Amino acid sequence: MENSSSPFYFNLTMFVNIGPYRFAAFTFCVLLYSFIVCANLLMILVICQYRALHQPMYMFIALLSANSLYGSSGFFPRFLTDLLSDVHLISHVACFTQIYVIYTYGSNELTILSIMAYDRYVAVCHPLHYHRKMTFKTVVLLSVLAWSFPALFLTAILLMSARLPLCGNKIEKVFCANWNVVKLSCVSTAFNNVLGMLLTITTVFLPLVYVLYTYLRILIVCWKRSAEFKSKVWQSCLPHIVSFVIYSIAGFCDIALSRYNLEDISPFVAVIWSLEFVVIPPVLNPLVYGLKLPDIRRHILGLLSCQKR
C-alpha cells in the first residue's frame, strides 16, 4: 500500500503487432470511420430537411445517428493514432474521458432503442391515441431523458473509479474501460462493483426486458389481424428489431470479454470482439434504417440525385 499510486499513464496492452499490415489496417479504419460519419450525417440531414420525416419514429432514428457519431468520435481518433504508434500510453484524464464517452454512447444506445420500442408499441397497440401520446413535447422529453440519465449515472460511477489508488497501469483492451481500471485497484472495490451492477441493471437489463415486453404486446395485437396489417407492422418494426439484436450481441461480446481470461483466446479474436461494440452498431444502423424504411430511402435517393445535378 505504501508504494501504490495512481499512474499518470495507462498502457493499452491488447494491440497486436501486425507489422507491415499496420498501414493497411489504418487505411481501412479511416475509411470505416469516414463511412460512419458520412452515413450518419446523411441520415440526420435527410430527416431534418424533409418535413414528411418530422415524425417521432424518424426523430428517434436521427437521435440514434447522433449517438453513433458521438461514440465513434470518442473511439476512432485515439484508435487511429495508436495503430501507427509503437507505444500505447494514454493519460489518466484522457482515459477517463474516453471511458465516459464510450460508456455514455453505449447506455444512450439502449435508452434510445427503448423509447423507439415505446413509440412502436403506441403506434401498433394504441393507434387512435398515438398523436395525443407522442407529441413533440413528449419526443423532446424522452430524448432528453435518454441522454441525461446515463450521463448522470456514469458521472457518479467514474468519479468513484477515478479516486481509487491503483497498483498498476496495464489495461487489456484497445480502449479504456471502467472495469479494467477498477481491477487495478489496491483497495476493496465492493462499492464500485455495486454501482456497476446498478448501472448494468438500469441501462442494460431493464431496457432489454422492456423492449421484449413491448414486442410481446405487439405480437399479441398482430396475432388476429390481417396479413396486410402484419406486413405494415413488420416493415416499420423490423429495422428496430435488427438494430436492437445487433447492439445486444455486440454489447454482450464486450461484457463477456471484460470478464474472460484473455490468455485463453487468440489476441486477434480478442481485438475483434472488443471492437464490435463501438464499430458495428454505428456502421449498420444507417444501413438498416436507410435501406429498410421506404420513406427514408426515397428521400436519401432524392437528395443524392439533386446533388449530382
Coordinates of C-alpha atoms in Angstrom, one line a residue:
M1 CA 0.0 0.0 0.0
E2 CA 2.8 2.4 0.7
N3 CA 4.1 2.3 -2.9
S4 CA 0.7 2.4 -4.5
S5 CA -0.3 5.4 -6.5
S6 CA -2.5 6.3 -9.5
P7 CA -0.2 6.0 -12.6
F8 CA -0.3 9.1 -14.8
Y9 CA -0.4 6.9 -17.9
F10 CA -2.3 3.7 -18.6
N11 CA -0.8 1.2 -21.1
L12 CA -3.3 -0.4 -23.6
T13 CA -1.9 -3.8 -24.0
M14 CA -4.3 -5.5 -26.4
F15 CA -2.8 -4.0 -29.6
V16 CA -1.5 -6.8 -31.8
N17 CA 1.8 -6.4 -33.7
I18 CA 0.7 -6.7 -37.3
G19 CA 4.0 -5.4 -38.8
P20 CA 3.7 -4.5 -42.5
Y21 CA -0.1 -4.6 -42.4
R22 CA -0.3 -1.7 -40.0
F23 CA -0.8 0.9 -42.7
A24 CA -3.4 -1.2 -44.5
A25 CA -5.3 -1.6 -41.2
F26 CA -5.0 2.2 -40.6
T27 CA -6.4 2.9 -44.1
F28 CA -9.3 0.5 -43.6
C29 CA -10.2 2.1 -40.3
V30 CA -10.0 5.6 -41.7
L31 CA -12.4 4.6 -44.5
L32 CA -14.7 2.9 -41.9
Y33 CA -14.7 6.0 -39.7
S34 CA -15.4 8.2 -42.8
F35 CA -18.3 5.9 -43.7
I36 CA -19.8 6.1 -40.2
V37 CA -19.5 9.9 -40.2
C38 CA -20.9 10.4 -43.7
A39 CA -23.7 7.8 -43.4
N40 CA -25.0 9.0 -40.0
L41 CA -24.7 12.7 -41.0
L42 CA -26.7 11.9 -44.2
M43 CA -29.4 10.3 -42.0
I44 CA -29.6 13.3 -39.8
L45 CA -29.6 15.7 -42.7
V46 CA -32.4 13.9 -44.6
I47 CA -34.6 13.7 -41.5
C48 CA -34.1 17.3 -40.6
Q49 CA -34.5 18.6 -44.2
Y50 CA -37.7 16.8 -45.2
R51 CA -40.9 17.8 -43.4
A52 CA -42.6 14.5 -44.1
L53 CA -40.0 12.8 -41.8
H54 CA -40.6 15.1 -38.9
Q55 CA -42.4 12.3 -37.0
P56 CA -41.4 10.7 -33.7
M57 CA -40.0 7.4 -35.3
Y58 CA -37.7 9.3 -37.6
M59 CA -36.7 11.8 -35.0
F60 CA -35.6 8.9 -32.8
I61 CA -33.6 7.5 -35.7
A62 CA -31.8 10.8 -36.1
L63 CA -31.1 10.7 -32.3
L64 CA -29.6 7.2 -32.8
S65 CA -27.4 8.5 -35.6
A66 CA -26.2 11.4 -33.5
N67 CA -25.3 9.0 -30.8
S68 CA -23.3 6.9 -33.3
L69 CA -21.3 10.0 -34.3
Y70 CA -20.7 10.8 -30.6
G71 CA -19.5 7.3 -29.7
S72 CA -17.4 6.9 -32.8
S73 CA -15.7 10.2 -32.2
G74 CA -14.8 9.1 -28.7
F75 CA -13.1 6.0 -30.1
F76 CA -11.7 6.3 -33.6
P77 CA -9.3 9.3 -33.4
R78 CA -7.4 7.8 -30.5
F79 CA -7.5 4.3 -32.0
L80 CA -6.2 5.5 -35.4
T81 CA -3.3 7.2 -33.6
D82 CA -2.5 4.0 -31.7
L83 CA -2.5 1.9 -34.9
L84 CA 0.5 3.9 -36.1
S85 CA 2.3 4.0 -32.8
D86 CA 4.6 1.5 -31.1
V87 CA 3.7 2.8 -27.7
H88 CA 0.1 2.8 -26.5
L89 CA 0.1 5.0 -23.4
I90 CA -2.9 7.2 -22.5
S91 CA -3.0 9.8 -19.8
H92 CA -5.2 9.4 -16.7
V93 CA -7.5 12.2 -17.8
A94 CA -7.7 11.1 -21.4
C95 CA -8.5 7.5 -20.3
F96 CA -11.4 8.5 -18.1
T97 CA -12.7 10.9 -20.7
Q98 CA -12.7 8.1 -23.2
I99 CA -14.5 5.8 -20.7
Y100 CA -17.1 8.4 -20.2
V101 CA -17.8 9.0 -23.9
I102 CA -17.9 5.3 -24.8
Y103 CA -20.0 4.2 -21.9
T104 CA -22.5 7.0 -22.3
Y105 CA -22.6 6.1 -26.0
G106 CA -23.4 2.5 -25.1
S107 CA -26.0 3.5 -22.5
N108 CA -27.6 6.1 -24.7
E109 CA -28.0 3.5 -27.5
L110 CA -30.0 1.2 -25.3
T111 CA -32.2 4.0 -23.8
I112 CA -32.9 5.4 -27.3
L113 CA -33.8 1.9 -28.6
S114 CA -36.1 1.6 -25.6
I115 CA -38.0 4.8 -26.4
M116 CA -38.2 3.7 -30.0
A117 CA -39.8 0.4 -28.8
Y118 CA -42.3 2.5 -26.8
D119 CA -43.1 4.5 -29.9
R120 CA -43.7 1.4 -32.0
Y121 CA -45.8 -0.1 -29.1
V122 CA -48.1 3.0 -29.0
A123 CA -48.3 3.2 -32.8
V124 CA -49.4 -0.5 -33.1
C125 CA -51.3 -1.1 -29.9
H126 CA -52.9 2.3 -29.4
P127 CA -53.1 3.9 -32.9
L128 CA -56.1 6.1 -32.1
H129 CA -54.1 7.8 -29.2
Y130 CA -50.8 7.9 -31.0
H131 CA -50.8 11.6 -31.9
R132 CA -52.0 12.5 -28.4
K133 CA -49.4 10.5 -26.6
M134 CA -46.4 11.1 -28.9
T135 CA -46.5 14.9 -29.1
F136 CA -43.4 16.9 -30.0
K137 CA -43.1 17.8 -26.3
T138 CA -43.1 14.1 -25.4
V139 CA -40.5 13.3 -28.0
V140 CA -38.2 16.0 -26.7
L141 CA -38.7 14.9 -23.1
L142 CA -38.0 11.3 -23.9
S143 CA -34.9 12.3 -25.9
V144 CA -33.5 14.4 -23.0
L145 CA -34.1 11.6 -20.6
A146 CA -32.4 9.1 -22.9
W147 CA -29.2 11.2 -22.9
S148 CA -29.2 12.7 -19.4
F149 CA -30.0 9.7 -17.2
P150 CA -26.9 7.6 -18.4
A151 CA -24.7 10.7 -18.2
L152 CA -25.6 11.5 -14.6
F153 CA -25.3 7.8 -13.5
L154 CA -21.9 7.3 -15.3
T155 CA -20.5 10.6 -13.8
A156 CA -21.1 9.2 -10.3
I157 CA -19.5 5.9 -11.2
L158 CA -16.5 7.3 -12.9
L159 CA -15.8 9.8 -10.0
M160 CA -15.7 6.8 -7.7
S161 CA -13.3 4.9 -10.0
A162 CA -11.1 7.9 -10.6
R163 CA -10.4 8.2 -6.9
L164 CA -9.2 4.6 -6.5
P165 CA -5.5 4.1 -5.6
L166 CA -4.0 1.9 -8.4
C167 CA -1.2 -0.7 -8.2
G168 CA -0.7 -1.0 -12.0
N169 CA -1.3 0.7 -15.3
K170 CA -2.0 -2.2 -17.8
I171 CA -5.4 -2.2 -19.5
E172 CA -6.1 -5.4 -21.5
K173 CA -8.1 -3.6 -24.2
V174 CA -7.7 -1.3 -27.2
F175 CA -9.6 1.4 -25.5
C176 CA -10.1 2.4 -21.8
A177 CA -12.8 0.6 -19.9
N178 CA -14.0 1.2 -16.4
W179 CA -13.9 -2.4 -15.2
N180 CA -10.3 -2.8 -16.4
V181 CA -9.3 0.2 -14.4
V182 CA -11.2 -0.9 -11.3
K183 CA -9.3 -4.3 -11.4
L184 CA -6.1 -2.3 -11.0
S185 CA -7.2 -1.0 -7.6
C186 CA -5.1 -1.7 -4.5
V187 CA -8.1 -1.5 -2.2
S188 CA -11.5 -3.1 -2.0
T189 CA -13.8 -2.2 -4.9
A190 CA -17.0 -3.6 -3.4
F191 CA -18.9 -0.2 -3.6
N192 CA -17.7 0.3 -7.2
N193 CA -19.0 -3.2 -8.0
V194 CA -22.4 -2.4 -6.5
L195 CA -22.6 0.8 -8.5
G196 CA -21.5 -1.0 -11.7
M197 CA -24.2 -3.7 -11.1
L198 CA -26.9 -1.0 -10.6
L199 CA -25.7 0.7 -13.9
T200 CA -25.9 -2.7 -15.7
I201 CA -29.4 -3.4 -14.4
T202 CA -30.8 0.1 -15.2
T203 CA -29.2 0.6 -18.6
V204 CA -28.9 -3.0 -19.9
F205 CA -31.4 -5.4 -18.3
L206 CA -34.3 -3.1 -17.8
P207 CA -34.3 -1.8 -21.4
L208 CA -33.9 -5.3 -22.6
V209 CA -36.9 -6.5 -20.6
Y210 CA -38.9 -3.5 -21.7
V211 CA -38.2 -4.0 -25.4
L212 CA -39.1 -7.7 -25.1
Y213 CA -42.3 -6.7 -23.3
T214 CA -43.4 -4.2 -25.9
Y215 CA -42.8 -6.6 -28.8
L216 CA -44.7 -9.3 -27.0
R217 CA -47.6 -6.9 -26.8
I218 CA -47.2 -6.0 -30.5
L219 CA -47.2 -9.7 -31.4
I220 CA -50.4 -10.3 -29.4
V221 CA -52.1 -7.4 -31.2
C222 CA -50.9 -8.7 -34.6
W223 CA -51.9 -12.3 -33.9
K224 CA -55.5 -12.0 -35.1
R225 CA -55.1 -9.1 -37.6
S226 CA -55.0 -9.3 -41.3
A227 CA -51.9 -10.2 -43.3
E228 CA -51.7 -6.6 -44.7
F229 CA -51.7 -5.2 -41.1
K230 CA -49.0 -7.6 -40.1
S231 CA -46.9 -6.6 -43.2
K232 CA -47.1 -2.9 -42.3
V233 CA -46.2 -3.6 -38.7
W234 CA -43.3 -5.8 -39.7
Q235 CA -42.0 -3.2 -42.2
S236 CA -41.9 -0.5 -39.5
C237 CA -40.6 -2.7 -36.7
L238 CA -38.0 -4.8 -38.4
P239 CA -35.2 -2.2 -38.6
H240 CA -35.6 -1.5 -34.9
I241 CA -35.5 -5.2 -34.1
V242 CA -32.4 -5.7 -36.2
S243 CA -30.7 -2.7 -34.5
F244 CA -31.6 -4.0 -31.1
V245 CA -30.3 -7.5 -31.8
I246 CA -27.1 -6.2 -33.4
Y247 CA -26.4 -4.0 -30.4
S248 CA -27.3 -6.6 -27.8
I249 CA -24.8 -9.1 -29.4
A250 CA -22.1 -6.5 -29.7
G251 CA -22.6 -5.4 -26.1
F252 CA -22.7 -9.0 -24.8
C253 CA -19.3 -9.7 -26.6
D254 CA -17.8 -6.6 -24.9
I255 CA -19.1 -7.6 -21.4
A256 CA -18.0 -11.2 -21.8
L257 CA -14.5 -10.1 -23.0
S258 CA -14.0 -7.9 -19.9
R259 CA -14.8 -10.9 -17.6
Y260 CA -12.8 -13.5 -19.7
N261 CA -9.2 -14.6 -19.2
L262 CA -7.7 -13.2 -22.4
E263 CA -4.7 -15.6 -22.2
D264 CA -7.1 -18.4 -23.2
I265 CA -8.1 -16.8 -26.6
S266 CA -6.3 -15.5 -29.6
P267 CA -5.2 -11.9 -29.4
F268 CA -6.7 -11.2 -32.8
V269 CA -10.1 -12.6 -31.8
A270 CA -10.0 -10.6 -28.6
V271 CA -9.4 -7.4 -30.5
I272 CA -12.2 -8.1 -32.9
W273 CA -14.6 -8.8 -30.0
S274 CA -13.6 -5.6 -28.3
L275 CA -14.2 -3.5 -31.5
E276 CA -17.7 -4.9 -32.2
F277 CA -19.3 -2.7 -29.5
V278 CA -18.0 0.6 -30.9
V279 CA -17.9 -0.2 -34.6
I280 CA -20.7 -2.5 -35.7
P281 CA -23.8 -0.5 -34.5
P282 CA -22.7 2.9 -35.9
V283 CA -21.9 1.1 -39.3
L284 CA -25.1 -0.9 -39.6
N285 CA -27.7 1.4 -38.1
P286 CA -27.8 3.9 -41.1
L287 CA -27.8 0.9 -43.5
V288 CA -30.6 -0.8 -41.7
Y289 CA -32.8 2.2 -41.5
G290 CA -31.8 3.8 -44.8
L291 CA -32.4 0.6 -46.8
K292 CA -35.4 -0.9 -45.0
L293 CA -37.6 2.2 -44.4
P294 CA -39.1 3.3 -47.8
D295 CA -39.6 7.0 -46.7
I296 CA -36.0 7.5 -45.7
R297 CA -34.7 5.5 -48.7
R298 CA -36.7 7.6 -51.1
H299 CA -35.6 10.9 -49.6
I300 CA -32.0 9.8 -49.5
L301 CA -32.1 8.9 -53.2
G302 CA -33.8 12.2 -53.9
L303 CA -31.2 14.2 -52.1
L304 CA -28.3 12.3 -53.7
S305 CA -29.8 12.8 -57.2
C306 CA -30.2 16.5 -56.6
Q307 CA -26.5 16.7 -55.5
K308 CA -25.4 15.0 -58.8
R309 CA -27.2 17.6 -60.9

